[in-house]
Structure formats: C-alpha cells, structure tokens
mmCIF file of C-alpha atoms in Angstrom:
data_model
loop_
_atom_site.group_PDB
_atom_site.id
_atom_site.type_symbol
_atom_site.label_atom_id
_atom_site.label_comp_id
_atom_site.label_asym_id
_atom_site.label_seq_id
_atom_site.Cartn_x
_atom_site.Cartn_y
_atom_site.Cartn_z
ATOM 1 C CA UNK T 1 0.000 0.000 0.000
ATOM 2 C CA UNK T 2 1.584 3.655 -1.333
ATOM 3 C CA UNK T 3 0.427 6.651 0.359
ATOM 4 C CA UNK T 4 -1.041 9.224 -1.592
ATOM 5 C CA UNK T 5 -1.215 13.066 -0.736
ATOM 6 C CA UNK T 6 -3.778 13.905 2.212
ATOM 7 C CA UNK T 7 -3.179 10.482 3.962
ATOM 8 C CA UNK T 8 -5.295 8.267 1.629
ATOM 9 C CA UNK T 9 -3.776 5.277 0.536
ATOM 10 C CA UNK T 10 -3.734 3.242 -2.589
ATOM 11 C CA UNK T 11 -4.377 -0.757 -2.666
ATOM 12 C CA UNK T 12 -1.511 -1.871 -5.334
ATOM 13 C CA UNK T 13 -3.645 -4.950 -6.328
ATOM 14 C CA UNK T 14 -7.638 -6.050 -5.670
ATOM 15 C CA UNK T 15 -6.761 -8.594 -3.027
ATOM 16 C CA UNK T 16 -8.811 -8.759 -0.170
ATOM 17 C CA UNK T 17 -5.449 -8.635 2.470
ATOM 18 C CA UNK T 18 -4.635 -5.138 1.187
ATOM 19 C CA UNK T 19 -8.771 -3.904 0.789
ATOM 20 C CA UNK T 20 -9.078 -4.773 4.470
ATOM 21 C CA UNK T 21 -5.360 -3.244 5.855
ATOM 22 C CA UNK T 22 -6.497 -0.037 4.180
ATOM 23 C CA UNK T 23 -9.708 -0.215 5.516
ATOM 24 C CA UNK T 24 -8.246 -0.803 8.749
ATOM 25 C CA UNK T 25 -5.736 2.330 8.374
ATOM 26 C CA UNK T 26 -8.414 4.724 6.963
ATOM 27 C CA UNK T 27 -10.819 3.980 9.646
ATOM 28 C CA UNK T 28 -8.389 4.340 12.532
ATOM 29 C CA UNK T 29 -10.531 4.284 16.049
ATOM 30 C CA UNK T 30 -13.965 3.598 14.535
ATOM 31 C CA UNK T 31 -14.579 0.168 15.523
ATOM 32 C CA UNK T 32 -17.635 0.520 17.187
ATOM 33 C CA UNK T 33 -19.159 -3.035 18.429
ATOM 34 C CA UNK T 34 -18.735 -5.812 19.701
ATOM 35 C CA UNK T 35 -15.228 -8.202 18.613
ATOM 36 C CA UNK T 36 -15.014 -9.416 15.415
ATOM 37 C CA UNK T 37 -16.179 -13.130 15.424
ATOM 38 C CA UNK T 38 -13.516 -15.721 15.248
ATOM 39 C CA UNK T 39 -13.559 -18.805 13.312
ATOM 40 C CA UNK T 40 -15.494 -20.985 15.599
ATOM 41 C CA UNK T 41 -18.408 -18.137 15.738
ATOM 42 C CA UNK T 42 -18.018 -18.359 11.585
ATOM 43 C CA UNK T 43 -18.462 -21.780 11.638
ATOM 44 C CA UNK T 44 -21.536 -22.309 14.397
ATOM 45 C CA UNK T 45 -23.183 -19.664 12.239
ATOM 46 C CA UNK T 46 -22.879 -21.489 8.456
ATOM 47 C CA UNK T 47 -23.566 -24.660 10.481
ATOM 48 C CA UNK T 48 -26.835 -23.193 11.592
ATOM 49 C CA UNK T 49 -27.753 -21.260 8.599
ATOM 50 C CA UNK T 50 -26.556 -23.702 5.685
ATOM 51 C CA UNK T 51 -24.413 -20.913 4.025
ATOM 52 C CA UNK T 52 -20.786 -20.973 3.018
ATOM 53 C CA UNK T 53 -19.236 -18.133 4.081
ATOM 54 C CA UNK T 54 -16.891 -16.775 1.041
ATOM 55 C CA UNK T 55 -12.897 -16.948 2.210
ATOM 56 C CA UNK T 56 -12.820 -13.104 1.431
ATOM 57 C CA UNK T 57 -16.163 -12.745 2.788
ATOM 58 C CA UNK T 58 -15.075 -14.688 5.860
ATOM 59 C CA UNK T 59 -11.458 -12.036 6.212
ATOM 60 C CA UNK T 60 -13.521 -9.042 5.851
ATOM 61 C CA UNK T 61 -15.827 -10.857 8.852
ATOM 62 C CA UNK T 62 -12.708 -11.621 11.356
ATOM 63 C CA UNK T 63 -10.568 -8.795 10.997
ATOM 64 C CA UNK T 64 -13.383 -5.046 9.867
ATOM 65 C CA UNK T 65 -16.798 -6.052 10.835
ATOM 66 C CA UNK T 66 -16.582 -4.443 13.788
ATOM 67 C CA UNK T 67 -15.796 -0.694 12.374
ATOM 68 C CA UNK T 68 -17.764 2.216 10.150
ATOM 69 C CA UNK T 69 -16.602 3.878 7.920
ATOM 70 C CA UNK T 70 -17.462 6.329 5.423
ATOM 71 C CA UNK T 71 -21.596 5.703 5.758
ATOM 72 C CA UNK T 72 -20.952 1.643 5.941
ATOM 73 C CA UNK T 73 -20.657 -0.391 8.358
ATOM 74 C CA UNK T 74 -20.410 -4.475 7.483
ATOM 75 C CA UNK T 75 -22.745 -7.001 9.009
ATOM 76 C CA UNK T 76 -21.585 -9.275 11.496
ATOM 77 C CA UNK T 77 -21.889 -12.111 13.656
ATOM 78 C CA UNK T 78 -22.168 -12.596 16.913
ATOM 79 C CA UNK T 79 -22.482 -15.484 19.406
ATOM 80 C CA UNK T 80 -25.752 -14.516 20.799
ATOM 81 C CA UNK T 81 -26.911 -12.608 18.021
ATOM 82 C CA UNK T 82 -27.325 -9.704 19.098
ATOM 83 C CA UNK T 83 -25.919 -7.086 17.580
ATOM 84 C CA UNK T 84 -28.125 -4.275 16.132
ATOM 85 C CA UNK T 85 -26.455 -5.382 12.352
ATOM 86 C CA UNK T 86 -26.353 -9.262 12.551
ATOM 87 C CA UNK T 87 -26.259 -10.987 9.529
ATOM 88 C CA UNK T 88 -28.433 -13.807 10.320
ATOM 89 C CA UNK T 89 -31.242 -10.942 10.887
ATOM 90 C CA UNK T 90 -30.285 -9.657 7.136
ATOM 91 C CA UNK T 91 -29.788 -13.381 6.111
ATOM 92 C CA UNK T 92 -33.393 -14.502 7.145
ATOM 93 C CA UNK T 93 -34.339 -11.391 5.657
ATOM 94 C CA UNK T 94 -33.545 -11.734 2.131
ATOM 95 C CA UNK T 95 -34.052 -15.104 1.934
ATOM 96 C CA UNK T 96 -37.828 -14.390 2.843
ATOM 97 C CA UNK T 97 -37.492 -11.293 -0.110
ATOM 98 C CA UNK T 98 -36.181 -13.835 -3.033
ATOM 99 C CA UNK T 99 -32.505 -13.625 -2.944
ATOM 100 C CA UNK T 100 -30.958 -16.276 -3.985
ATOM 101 C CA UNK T 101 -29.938 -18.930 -1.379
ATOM 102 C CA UNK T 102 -26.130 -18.624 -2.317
ATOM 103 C CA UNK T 103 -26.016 -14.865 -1.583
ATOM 104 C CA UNK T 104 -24.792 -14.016 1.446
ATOM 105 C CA UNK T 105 -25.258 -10.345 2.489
ATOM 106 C CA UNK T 106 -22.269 -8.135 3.560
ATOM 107 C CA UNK T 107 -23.478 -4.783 4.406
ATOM 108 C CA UNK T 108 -26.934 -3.375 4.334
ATOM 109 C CA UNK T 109 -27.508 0.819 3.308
ATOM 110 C CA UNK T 110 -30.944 2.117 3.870
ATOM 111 C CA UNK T 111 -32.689 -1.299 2.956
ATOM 112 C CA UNK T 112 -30.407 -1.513 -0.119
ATOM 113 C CA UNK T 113 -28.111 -4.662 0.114
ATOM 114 C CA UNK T 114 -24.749 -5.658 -1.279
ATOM 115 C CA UNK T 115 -24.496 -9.809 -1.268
ATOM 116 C CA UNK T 116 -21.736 -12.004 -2.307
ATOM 117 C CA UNK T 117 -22.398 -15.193 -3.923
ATOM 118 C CA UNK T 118 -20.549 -18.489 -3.870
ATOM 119 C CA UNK T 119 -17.774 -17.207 -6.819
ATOM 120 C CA UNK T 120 -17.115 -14.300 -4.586
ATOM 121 C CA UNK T 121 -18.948 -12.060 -6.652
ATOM 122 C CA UNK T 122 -20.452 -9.014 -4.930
ATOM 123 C CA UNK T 123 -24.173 -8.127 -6.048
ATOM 124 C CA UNK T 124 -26.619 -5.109 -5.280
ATOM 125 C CA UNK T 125 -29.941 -5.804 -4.049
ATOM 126 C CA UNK T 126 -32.161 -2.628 -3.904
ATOM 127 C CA UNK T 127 -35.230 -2.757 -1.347
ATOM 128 C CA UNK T 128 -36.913 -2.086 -4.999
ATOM 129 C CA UNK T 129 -35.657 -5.272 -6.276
ATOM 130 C CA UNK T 130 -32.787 -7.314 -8.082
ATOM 131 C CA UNK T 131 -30.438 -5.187 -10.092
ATOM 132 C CA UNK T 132 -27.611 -5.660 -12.761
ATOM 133 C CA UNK T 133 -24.700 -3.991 -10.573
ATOM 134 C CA UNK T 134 -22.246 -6.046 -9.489
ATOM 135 C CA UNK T 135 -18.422 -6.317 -8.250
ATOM 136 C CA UNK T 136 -15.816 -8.897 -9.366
ATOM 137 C CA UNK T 137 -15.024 -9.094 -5.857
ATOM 138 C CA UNK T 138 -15.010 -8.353 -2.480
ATOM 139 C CA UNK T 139 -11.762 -6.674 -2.678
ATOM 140 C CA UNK T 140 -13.174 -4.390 -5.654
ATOM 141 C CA UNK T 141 -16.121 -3.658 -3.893
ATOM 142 C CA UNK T 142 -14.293 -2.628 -0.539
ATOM 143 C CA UNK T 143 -11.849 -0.237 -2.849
ATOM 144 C CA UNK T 144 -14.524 1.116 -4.797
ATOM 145 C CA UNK T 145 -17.836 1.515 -2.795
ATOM 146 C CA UNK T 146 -16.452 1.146 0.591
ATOM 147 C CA UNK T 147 -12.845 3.040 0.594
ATOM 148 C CA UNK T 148 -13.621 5.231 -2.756
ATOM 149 C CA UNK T 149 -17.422 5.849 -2.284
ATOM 150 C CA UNK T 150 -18.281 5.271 -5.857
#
C-alpha cells in the first residue's frame, strides 16, 4: 500500500489482504461493536444457517466487521446474536425477499443490500428489487464503494 497526498492510501492490487489493511488504516478508532467473530463463531453460524461463508467474505468478517466507515458499516456475527447489524437478521431477511440462497449479504444501506455469492462475486440488491450492478469481488467492492465511495 503507497500513500497518496492527504493520507489516503492506494491498494496496489484487488486482493482482499490489502482492501481490508487499508480499511483498517483509513478507519483508525472507529470500531464501534462488539469483537469481530472468530472462526469458531463463523463456523456455528454457516452450520446453523446452511451458508458458506466466502474466504474473502469470511477475512472481511474476522478482521473489519466491527468498524464504520465512510456511511458503511459491514454485518456481522455474533455469538448470541445480538448485535443491532447481525447478519443472520439480514440473512433470514432476504431469503424471505427472493434472494438467492447462495447470496450471502455483507453490508446493508438504507434497505439496499450488497451480497456475495458463492464465486465471490459481490451483487446489489435494492429494497426495490434485483439489479444488474455487481463487483468482481469483495476486494473491488471494498476499494470502490467502501474506501472510494463510488
């Protein structure tokens, strides 16, 4: 990671391990809730649910879902399930709303949702509905809607 003028930074590559340490450096002190869940909360909760949590899905989980930044905060899990943005809440959700069973959200904004699917692809779903707009990745998405605000 290069800095670049007015202390933002730059991710050399769309890799999820450089997304989330710039992430991490942007956001400085705004981890707000409870701990990021470890592996064994990960686990109980696709156990329960019947998802598969995406490996880059699964980083951004145990190491940023715990901190805001710029208008987003990521959903999370915790062991009683009760934080005020639990994914099994958003899971349940948009599984009763017709999103398909492999999406998996990551961060909800004003009843809009961004899910990533099975490939690791990262899809909008608009309280209006299904749309076309979609991210390669979960590294691309945390770079461009996330750290960029595009």
């Amino acid at each position: 990671m290069e800095e670049h003028g007015k202390g933002f930074y730059k991710v050399n590559m769309y890799c999820i391990g450089s997304a989330i340490d710039c992430v991490v450096m942007l956001a400085k002190e705004n981890a707000l809730r409870p701990p990021c869940p470890s592996d064994f909360i990960i686990d109980k909760f696709q156990a329960k649910y019947g998802v598969n949590i995406h490996k880059d899905h699964r980083a951004l989980l145990s190491r940023v879902s715990n901190i805001f930044f710029r208008h987003y905060e990521l959903l999370t899990i915790t062991e009683r399930e009760d934080s005020a943005s639990e994914l099994s809440e958003a899971l349940l959700f948009l599984r009763e709303n017709g999103v398909p069973k492999d999406w998996v959200p990551v961060c909800e904004s004003n009843g809009d949702y961004f899910c990533v699917d099975s490939d690791g692809v990262v899809h909008f779903w608009s309280h209006n509905g299904p749309t076309d707009e979609k991210w390669e990745s979960l590294a691309h998405w945390v770079k461009q809607v996330w750290i960029d605000g595009e």
